[in-house]
Short mmCIF file of C-alpha atoms in Angstrom, two decimals:
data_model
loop_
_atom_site.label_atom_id
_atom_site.label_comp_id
_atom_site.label_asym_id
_atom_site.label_seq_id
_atom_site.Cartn_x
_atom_site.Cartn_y
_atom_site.Cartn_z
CA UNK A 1 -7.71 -59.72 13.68
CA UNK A 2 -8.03 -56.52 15.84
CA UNK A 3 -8.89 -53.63 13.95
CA UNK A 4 -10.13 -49.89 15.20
CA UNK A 5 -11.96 -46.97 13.17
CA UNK A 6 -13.24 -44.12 13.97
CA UNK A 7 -16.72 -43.71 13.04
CA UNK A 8 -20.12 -41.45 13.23
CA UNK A 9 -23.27 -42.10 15.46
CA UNK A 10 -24.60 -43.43 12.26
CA UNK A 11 -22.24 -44.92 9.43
CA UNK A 12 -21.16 -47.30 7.36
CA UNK A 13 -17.91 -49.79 7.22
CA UNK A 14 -16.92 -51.15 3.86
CA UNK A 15 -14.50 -53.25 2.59
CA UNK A 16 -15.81 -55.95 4.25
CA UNK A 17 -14.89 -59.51 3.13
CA UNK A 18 -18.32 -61.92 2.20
CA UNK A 19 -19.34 -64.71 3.78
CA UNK A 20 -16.97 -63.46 6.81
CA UNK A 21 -18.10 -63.44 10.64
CA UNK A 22 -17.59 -59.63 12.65
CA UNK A 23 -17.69 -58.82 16.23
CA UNK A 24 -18.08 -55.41 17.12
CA UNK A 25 -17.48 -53.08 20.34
CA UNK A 26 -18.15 -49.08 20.48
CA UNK A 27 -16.13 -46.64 23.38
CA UNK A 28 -17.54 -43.16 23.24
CA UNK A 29 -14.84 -40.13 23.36
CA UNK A 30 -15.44 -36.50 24.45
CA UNK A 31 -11.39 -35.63 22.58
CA UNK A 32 -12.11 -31.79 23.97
CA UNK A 33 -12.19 -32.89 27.51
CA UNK A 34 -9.72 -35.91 27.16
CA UNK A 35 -12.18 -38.69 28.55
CA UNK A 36 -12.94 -42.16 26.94
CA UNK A 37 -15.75 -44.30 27.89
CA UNK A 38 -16.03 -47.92 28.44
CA UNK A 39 -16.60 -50.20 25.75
CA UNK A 40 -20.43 -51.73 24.88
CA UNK A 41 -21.15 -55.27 25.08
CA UNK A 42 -19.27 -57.04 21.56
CA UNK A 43 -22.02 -57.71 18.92
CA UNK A 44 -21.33 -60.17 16.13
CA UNK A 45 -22.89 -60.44 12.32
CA UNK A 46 -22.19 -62.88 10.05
CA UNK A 47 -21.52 -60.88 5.88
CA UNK A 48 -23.51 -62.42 3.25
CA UNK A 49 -21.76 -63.08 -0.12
CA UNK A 50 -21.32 -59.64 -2.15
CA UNK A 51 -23.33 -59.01 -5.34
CA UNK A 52 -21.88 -57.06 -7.87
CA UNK A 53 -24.28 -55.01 -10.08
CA UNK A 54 -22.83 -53.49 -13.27
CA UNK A 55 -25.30 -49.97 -12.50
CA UNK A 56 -23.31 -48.71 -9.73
CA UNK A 57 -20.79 -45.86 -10.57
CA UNK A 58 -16.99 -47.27 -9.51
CA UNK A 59 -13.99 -45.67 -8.80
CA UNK A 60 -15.17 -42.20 -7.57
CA UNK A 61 -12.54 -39.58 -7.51
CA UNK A 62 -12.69 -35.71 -7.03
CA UNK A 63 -10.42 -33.48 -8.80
CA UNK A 64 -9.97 -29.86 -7.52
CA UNK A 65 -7.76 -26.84 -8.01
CA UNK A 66 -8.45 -23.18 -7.47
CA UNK A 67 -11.84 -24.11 -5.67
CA UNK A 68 -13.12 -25.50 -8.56
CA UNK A 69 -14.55 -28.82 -8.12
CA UNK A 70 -15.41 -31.98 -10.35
CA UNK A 71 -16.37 -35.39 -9.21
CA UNK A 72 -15.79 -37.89 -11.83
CA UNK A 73 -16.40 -41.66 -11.40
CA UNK A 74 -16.57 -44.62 -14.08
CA UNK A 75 -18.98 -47.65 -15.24
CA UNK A 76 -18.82 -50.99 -15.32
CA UNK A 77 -20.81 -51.63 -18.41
CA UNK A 78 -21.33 -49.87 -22.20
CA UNK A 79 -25.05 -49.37 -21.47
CA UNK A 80 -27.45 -47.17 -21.15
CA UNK A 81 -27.46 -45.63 -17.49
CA UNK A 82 -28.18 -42.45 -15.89
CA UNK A 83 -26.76 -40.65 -12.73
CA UNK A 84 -27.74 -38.66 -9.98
CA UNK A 85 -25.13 -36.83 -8.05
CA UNK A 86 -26.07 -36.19 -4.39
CA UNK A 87 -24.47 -34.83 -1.43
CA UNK A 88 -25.00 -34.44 2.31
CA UNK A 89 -23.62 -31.65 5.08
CA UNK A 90 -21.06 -33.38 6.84
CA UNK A 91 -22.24 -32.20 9.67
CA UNK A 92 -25.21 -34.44 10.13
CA UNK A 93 -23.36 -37.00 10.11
CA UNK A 94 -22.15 -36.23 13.77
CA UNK A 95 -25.98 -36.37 14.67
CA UNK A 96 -27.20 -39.13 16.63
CA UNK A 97 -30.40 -39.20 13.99
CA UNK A 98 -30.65 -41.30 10.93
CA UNK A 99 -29.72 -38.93 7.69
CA UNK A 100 -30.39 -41.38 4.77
CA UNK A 101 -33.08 -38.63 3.63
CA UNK A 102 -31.22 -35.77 4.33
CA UNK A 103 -29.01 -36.33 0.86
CA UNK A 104 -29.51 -33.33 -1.94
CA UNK A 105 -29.13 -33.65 -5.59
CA UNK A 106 -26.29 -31.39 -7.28
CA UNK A 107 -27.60 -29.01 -9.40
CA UNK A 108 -26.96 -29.22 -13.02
CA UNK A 109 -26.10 -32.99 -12.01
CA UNK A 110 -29.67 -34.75 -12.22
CA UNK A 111 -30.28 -37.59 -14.76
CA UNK A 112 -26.80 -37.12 -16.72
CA UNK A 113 -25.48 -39.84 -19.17
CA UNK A 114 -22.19 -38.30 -18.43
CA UNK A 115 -19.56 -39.50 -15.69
CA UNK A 116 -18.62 -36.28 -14.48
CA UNK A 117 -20.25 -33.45 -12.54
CA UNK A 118 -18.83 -29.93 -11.83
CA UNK A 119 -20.25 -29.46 -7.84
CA UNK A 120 -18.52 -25.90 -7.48
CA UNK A 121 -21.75 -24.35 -7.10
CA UNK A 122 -22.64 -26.24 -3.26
CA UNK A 123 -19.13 -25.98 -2.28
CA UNK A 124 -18.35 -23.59 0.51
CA UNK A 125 -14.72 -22.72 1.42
CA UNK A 126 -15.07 -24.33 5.11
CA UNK A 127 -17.49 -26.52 4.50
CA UNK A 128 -17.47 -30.62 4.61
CA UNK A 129 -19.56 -32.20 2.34
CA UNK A 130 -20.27 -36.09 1.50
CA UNK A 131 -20.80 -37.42 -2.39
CA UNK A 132 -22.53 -39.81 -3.83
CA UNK A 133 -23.94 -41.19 -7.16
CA UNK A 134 -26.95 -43.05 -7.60
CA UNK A 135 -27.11 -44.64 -11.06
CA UNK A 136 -30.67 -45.91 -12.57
CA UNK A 137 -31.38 -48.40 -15.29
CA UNK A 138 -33.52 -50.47 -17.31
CA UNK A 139 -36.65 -52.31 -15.51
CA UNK A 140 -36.25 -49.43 -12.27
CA UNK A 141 -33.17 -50.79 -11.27
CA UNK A 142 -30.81 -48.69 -8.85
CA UNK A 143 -27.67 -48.26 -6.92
CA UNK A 144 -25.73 -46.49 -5.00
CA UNK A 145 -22.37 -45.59 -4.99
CA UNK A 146 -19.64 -45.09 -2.26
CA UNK A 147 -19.58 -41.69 -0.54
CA UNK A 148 -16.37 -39.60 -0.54
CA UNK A 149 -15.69 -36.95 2.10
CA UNK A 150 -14.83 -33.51 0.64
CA UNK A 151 -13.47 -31.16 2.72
CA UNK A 152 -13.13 -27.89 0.70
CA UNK A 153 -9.77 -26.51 1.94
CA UNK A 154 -7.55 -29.62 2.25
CA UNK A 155 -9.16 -31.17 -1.07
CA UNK A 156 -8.80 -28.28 -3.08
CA UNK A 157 -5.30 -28.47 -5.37
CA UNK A 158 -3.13 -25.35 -6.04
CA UNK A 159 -3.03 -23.79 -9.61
CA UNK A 160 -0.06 -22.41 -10.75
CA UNK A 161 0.59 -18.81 -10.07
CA UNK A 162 0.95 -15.91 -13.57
CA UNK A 163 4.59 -14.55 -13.91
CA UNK A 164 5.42 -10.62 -15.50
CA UNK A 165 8.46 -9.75 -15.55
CA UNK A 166 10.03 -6.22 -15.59
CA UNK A 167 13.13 -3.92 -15.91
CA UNK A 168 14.57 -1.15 -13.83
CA UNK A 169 18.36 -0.02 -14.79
CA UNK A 170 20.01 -3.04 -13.17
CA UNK A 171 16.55 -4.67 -11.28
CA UNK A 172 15.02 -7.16 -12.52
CA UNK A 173 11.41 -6.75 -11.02
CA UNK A 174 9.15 -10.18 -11.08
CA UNK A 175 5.34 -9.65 -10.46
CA UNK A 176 3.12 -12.84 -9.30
CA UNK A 177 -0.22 -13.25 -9.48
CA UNK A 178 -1.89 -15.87 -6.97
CA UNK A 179 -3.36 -18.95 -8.66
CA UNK A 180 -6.62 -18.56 -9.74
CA UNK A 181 -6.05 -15.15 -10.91
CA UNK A 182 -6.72 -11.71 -9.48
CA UNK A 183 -10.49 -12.13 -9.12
CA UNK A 184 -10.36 -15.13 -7.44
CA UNK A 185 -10.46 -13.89 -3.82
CA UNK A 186 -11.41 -17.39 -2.04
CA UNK A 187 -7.38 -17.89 -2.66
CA UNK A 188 -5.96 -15.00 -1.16
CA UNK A 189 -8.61 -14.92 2.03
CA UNK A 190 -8.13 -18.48 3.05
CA UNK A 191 -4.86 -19.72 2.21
CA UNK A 192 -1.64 -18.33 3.27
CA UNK A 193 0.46 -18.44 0.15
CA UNK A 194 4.42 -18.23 -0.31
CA UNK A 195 6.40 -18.85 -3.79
CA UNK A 196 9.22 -20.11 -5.19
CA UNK A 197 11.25 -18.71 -7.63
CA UNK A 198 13.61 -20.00 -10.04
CA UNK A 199 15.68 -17.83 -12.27
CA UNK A 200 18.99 -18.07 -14.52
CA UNK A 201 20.66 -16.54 -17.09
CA UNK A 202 21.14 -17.96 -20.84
CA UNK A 203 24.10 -16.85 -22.39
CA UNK A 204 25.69 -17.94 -25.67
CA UNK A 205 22.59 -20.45 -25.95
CA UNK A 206 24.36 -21.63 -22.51
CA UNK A 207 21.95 -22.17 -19.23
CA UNK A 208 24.07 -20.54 -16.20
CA UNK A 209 23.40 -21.46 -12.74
CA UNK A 210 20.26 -21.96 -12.00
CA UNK A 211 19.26 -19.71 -8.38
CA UNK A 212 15.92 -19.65 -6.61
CA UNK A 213 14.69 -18.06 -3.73
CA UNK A 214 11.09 -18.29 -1.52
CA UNK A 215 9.17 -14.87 -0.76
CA UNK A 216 5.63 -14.32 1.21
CA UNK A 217 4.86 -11.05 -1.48
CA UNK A 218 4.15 -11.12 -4.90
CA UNK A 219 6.49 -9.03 -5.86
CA UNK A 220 10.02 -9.89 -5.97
CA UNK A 221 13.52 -8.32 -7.36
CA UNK A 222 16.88 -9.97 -8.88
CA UNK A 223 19.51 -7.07 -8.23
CA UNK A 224 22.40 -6.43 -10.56
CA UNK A 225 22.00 -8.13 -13.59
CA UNK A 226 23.76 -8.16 -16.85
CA UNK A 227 22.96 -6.10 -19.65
CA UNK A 228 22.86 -7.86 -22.94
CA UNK A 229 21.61 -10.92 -21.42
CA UNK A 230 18.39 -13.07 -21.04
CA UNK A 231 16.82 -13.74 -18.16
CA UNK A 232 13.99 -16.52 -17.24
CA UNK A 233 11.91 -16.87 -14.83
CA UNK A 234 9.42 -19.60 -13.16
CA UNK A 235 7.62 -19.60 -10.23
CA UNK A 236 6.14 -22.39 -7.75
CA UNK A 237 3.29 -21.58 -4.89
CA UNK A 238 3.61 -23.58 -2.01
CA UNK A 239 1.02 -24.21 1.15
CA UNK A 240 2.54 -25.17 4.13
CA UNK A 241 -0.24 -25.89 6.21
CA UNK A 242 -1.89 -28.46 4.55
CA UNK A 243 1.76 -29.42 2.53
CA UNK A 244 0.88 -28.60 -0.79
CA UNK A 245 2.82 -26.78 -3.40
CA UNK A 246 1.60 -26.23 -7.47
CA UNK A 247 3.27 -27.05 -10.27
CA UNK A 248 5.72 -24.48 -11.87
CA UNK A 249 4.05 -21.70 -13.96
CA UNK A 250 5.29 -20.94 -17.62
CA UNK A 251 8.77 -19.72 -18.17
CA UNK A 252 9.07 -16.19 -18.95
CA UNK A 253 11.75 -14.74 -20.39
CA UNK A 254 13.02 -11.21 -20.82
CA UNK A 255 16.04 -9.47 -22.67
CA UNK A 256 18.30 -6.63 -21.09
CA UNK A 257 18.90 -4.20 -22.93
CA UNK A 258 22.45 -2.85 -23.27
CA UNK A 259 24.12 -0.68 -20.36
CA UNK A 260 25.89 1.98 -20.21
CA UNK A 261 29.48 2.41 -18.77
CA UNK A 262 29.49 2.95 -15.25
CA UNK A 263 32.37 6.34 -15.15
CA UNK A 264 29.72 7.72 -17.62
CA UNK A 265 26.65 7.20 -15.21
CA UNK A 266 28.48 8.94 -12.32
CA UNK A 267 30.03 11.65 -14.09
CA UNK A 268 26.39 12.05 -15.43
CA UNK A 269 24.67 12.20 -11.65
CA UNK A 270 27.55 14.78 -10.57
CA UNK A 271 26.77 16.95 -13.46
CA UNK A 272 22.94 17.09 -12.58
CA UNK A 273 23.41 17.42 -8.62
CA UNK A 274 25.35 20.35 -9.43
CA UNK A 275 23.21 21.81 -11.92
CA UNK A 276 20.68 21.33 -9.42
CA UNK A 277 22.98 23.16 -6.60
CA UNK A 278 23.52 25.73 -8.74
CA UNK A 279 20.29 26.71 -9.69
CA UNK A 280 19.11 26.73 -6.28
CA UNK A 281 21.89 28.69 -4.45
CA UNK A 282 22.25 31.13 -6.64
CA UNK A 283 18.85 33.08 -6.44
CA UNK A 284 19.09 32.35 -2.96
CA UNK A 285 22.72 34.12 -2.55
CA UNK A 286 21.44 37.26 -4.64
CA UNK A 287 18.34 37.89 -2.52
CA UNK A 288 20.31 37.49 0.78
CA UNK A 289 23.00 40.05 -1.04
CA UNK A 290 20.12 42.66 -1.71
CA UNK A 291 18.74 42.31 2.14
CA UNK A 292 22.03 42.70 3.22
CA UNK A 293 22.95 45.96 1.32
CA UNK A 294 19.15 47.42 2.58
CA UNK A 295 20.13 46.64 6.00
CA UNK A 296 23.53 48.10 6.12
CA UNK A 297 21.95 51.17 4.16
CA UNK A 298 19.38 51.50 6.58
CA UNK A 299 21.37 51.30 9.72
CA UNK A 300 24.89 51.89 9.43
CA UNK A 301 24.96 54.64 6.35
CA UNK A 302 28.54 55.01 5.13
CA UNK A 303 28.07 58.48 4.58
CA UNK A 304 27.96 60.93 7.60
CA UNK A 305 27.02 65.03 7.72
CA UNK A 306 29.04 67.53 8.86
CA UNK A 307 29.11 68.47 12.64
CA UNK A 308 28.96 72.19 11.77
CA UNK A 309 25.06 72.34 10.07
CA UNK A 310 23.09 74.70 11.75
CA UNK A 311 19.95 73.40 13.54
CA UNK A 312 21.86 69.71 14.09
CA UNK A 313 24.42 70.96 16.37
CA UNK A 314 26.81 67.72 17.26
CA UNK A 315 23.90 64.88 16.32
CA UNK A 316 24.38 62.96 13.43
CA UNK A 317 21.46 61.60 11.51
CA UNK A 318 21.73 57.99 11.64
CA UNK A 319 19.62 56.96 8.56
CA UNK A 320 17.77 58.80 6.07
CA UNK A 321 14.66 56.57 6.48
CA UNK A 322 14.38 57.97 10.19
CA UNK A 323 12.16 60.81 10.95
CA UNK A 324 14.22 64.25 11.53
CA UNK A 325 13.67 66.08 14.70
CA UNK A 326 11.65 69.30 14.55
CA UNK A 327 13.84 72.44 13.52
CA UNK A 328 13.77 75.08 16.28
CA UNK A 329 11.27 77.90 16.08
CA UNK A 330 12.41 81.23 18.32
CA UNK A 331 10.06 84.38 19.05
CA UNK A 332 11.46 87.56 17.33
CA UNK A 333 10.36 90.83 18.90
CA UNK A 334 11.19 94.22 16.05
CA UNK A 335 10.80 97.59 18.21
CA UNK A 336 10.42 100.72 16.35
CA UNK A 337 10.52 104.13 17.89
CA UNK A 338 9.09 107.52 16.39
CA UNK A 339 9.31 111.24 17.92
CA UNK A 340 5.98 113.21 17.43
CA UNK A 341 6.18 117.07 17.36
CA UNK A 342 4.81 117.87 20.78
CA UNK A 343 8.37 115.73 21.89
CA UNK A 344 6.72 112.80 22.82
CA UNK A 345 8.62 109.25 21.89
CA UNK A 346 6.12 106.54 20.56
CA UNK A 347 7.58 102.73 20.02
CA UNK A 348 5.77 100.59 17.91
CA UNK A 349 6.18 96.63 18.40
CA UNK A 350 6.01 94.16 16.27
CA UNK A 351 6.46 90.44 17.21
CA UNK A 352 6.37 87.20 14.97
CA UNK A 353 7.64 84.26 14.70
CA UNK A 354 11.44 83.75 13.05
CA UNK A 355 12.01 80.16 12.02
CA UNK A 356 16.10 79.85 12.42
CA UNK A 357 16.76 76.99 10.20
CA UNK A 358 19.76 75.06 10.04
CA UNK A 359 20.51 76.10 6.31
CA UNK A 360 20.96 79.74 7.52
CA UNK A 361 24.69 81.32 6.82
CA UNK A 362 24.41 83.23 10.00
CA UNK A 363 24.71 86.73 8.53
CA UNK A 364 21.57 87.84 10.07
CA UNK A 365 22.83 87.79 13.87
CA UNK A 366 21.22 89.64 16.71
CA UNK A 367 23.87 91.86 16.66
CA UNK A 368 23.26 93.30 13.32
CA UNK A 369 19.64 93.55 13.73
CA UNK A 370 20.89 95.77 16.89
CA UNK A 371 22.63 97.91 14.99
CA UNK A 372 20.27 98.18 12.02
CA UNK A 373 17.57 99.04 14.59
CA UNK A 374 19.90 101.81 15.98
CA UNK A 375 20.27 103.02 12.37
CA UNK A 376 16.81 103.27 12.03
CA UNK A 377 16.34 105.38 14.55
CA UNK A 378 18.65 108.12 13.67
CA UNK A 379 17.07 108.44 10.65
CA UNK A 380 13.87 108.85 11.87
CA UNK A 381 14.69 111.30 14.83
CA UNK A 382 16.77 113.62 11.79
CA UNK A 383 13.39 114.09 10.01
CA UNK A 384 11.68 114.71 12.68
CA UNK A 385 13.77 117.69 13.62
#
């Protein structure tokens, strides 16, 4: 009977039947570069009957979820043994060396009446590792168990994930946490998690439909659900790469509370966009009112002077807030004349400044000063005679 394994430079084939005959032939394989070697020359060995010995530890199994680890394995006989839990790198096995010494003891796992061991504490997330348990007895008896291959990742089980629920108006919010909880990080670094959810509503002590739905997140939302009802939740983690999924987590529950009619809630968000409108436009309106007024006041006055001011002639003053032009200043000559005795005429000058302003009522003309000046002189030539 043909049979093929796949096997280490060093290793061991069990399962043998005793007192059986067994030819054997090795090929070499190099899988990365697709080449396979010829097969040795067929070697032959005849299996000797099996002895069983009630020390050895049977039936070794590994239990792990959320990268905790626990090897657990059972005896044969009620009597006094004790066990040694070792383990070896898996990669030595792929040596071409002998490794029977390279095997370590677990810590915490040396000498133990017990048939478990808790080997967290070697594991490494993407590490291989080999087990073993070597059980000793009365009169320095030994033996030594079969090894089983733990690969961290694909041996490690899924824990189920925690569940909160929350409300928001017609949401129903549900928060996950991953398995393990939130301080385990080997979970979220290493393995690509999605969940499923399953959700109903119980009504009248009635279970409705039941819906689910798969999300990557950990957050997910049920839109538009009833008020006055409850609502329950589980969820389910699932590992597609190595086909694995957990078992549900509790069923959570939560109550709606009662709504409100919906005419109400929109005649409600009308009322406070347009209180909001309102007290936003209208300071706005009023300042732009006030710049407008000082514009128009500034630059188009309503009120115009009178054409006939003196000092303005026919320009009009186009805003108050301008600067006026500078009022007209003319040079006024009075000339006085006096006869002295001997016959001789003597005029006597006097020049200043006359500021004409705008404001005057033109009374005082140049042709009244003429005439006053004549007047003056008269008078002045009658006393002299």
């Amino acid at each position: 009977q043909l049979q093929s394994k796949t096997i280490f430079p060093v290793d061991t084939i069990e399962d043998l039947s005793p007192g059986s005959s067994y030819c054997f032939k090795v090929q070499a394989n190099l899988p990365r570069e697709a080449k396979q070697g010829m097969f040795s020359p067929t070697s032959c060995v005849t299996n000797t009957q099996k002895v069983e010995e009630p020390l050895c530890a049977t039936s070794l199994r590994v239990l792990a979820v959320n990268m905790e680890f626990q090897l657990l394995w059972e005896k044969q006989e009620d009597q006094e043994v004790n066990y040694n839990v070792q383990y070896l790198f898996g990669f030595l096995k792929r040596l071409n060396e002998d490794y029977s010494d390279k095997w370590l003891s677990v810590p915490g796992c040396e000498n133990i009446s017990s048939t478990w061991c808790n080997f967290s504490s070697i594991i490494s997330p993407q590490g291989v590792y080999y087990l073993r348990v070597q059980a000793r007895g009365g009169l320095n008896r030994s033996c030594l168990s079969r090894e089983v291959q733990v690969d961290a990742l694909k041996t490690n089980g899924i824990g189920p994930p925690g569940v909160k629920l929350e409300l928001s108006d017609t949401w129903l919010h549900i928060l996950i946490s991953p398995p393990g909880g939130a301080q385990d990080e080997v979970m979220r670094t290493y393995y690509d998690l999605s969940y499923r959810i399953v959700y109903w509503k119980n009504s009248s002590n009635k279970e409705e439909e039941v819906r689910q739905k798969e999300v990557k997140q950990t957050i997910a939302t049920v839109p538009d659900v009833s008020p006055s009802s409850l609502y329950c939740v589980k969820v389910q983690a699932l590992l597609e790469l190595y086909n694995k999924s957990s078992a549900y987590s509790q069923q959570e529950c939560i109550h709606t509370p009662a709504g409100t009619p919906l005419p109400l809630i929109i005649f409600g968000i009308f009322m406070g966009a347009l209180l909001v409108v309102l007290l936003v436009a209208t300071p706005l309106v009023l300042m732009l009112y006030q710049a407008y007024n000082k514009i128009k006041y500034a630059f188009f006055p309503s009120c115009q002077p009178p054409l006939n001011i003196e000092g303005f002639g026919a320009q009009l003053l186009s805003s108050p807030y301008l600067p006026a032009a500078e009022e007209p200043v003319e040079n006024c000559c009075v000339i006085e004349s006096m006869v002295t005795e001997e016959g001789k005429q003597i005029d006597f000058t006097d020049c200043k400044h006359c500021k004409h302003s705008s404001r005057d009522s033109g009374n005082y003309s140049n042709d009244d000063n003429t005439a006053g000046s004549k007047g003056s002189k008269e008078t002045l030539e009658k006393e002299n005679v």
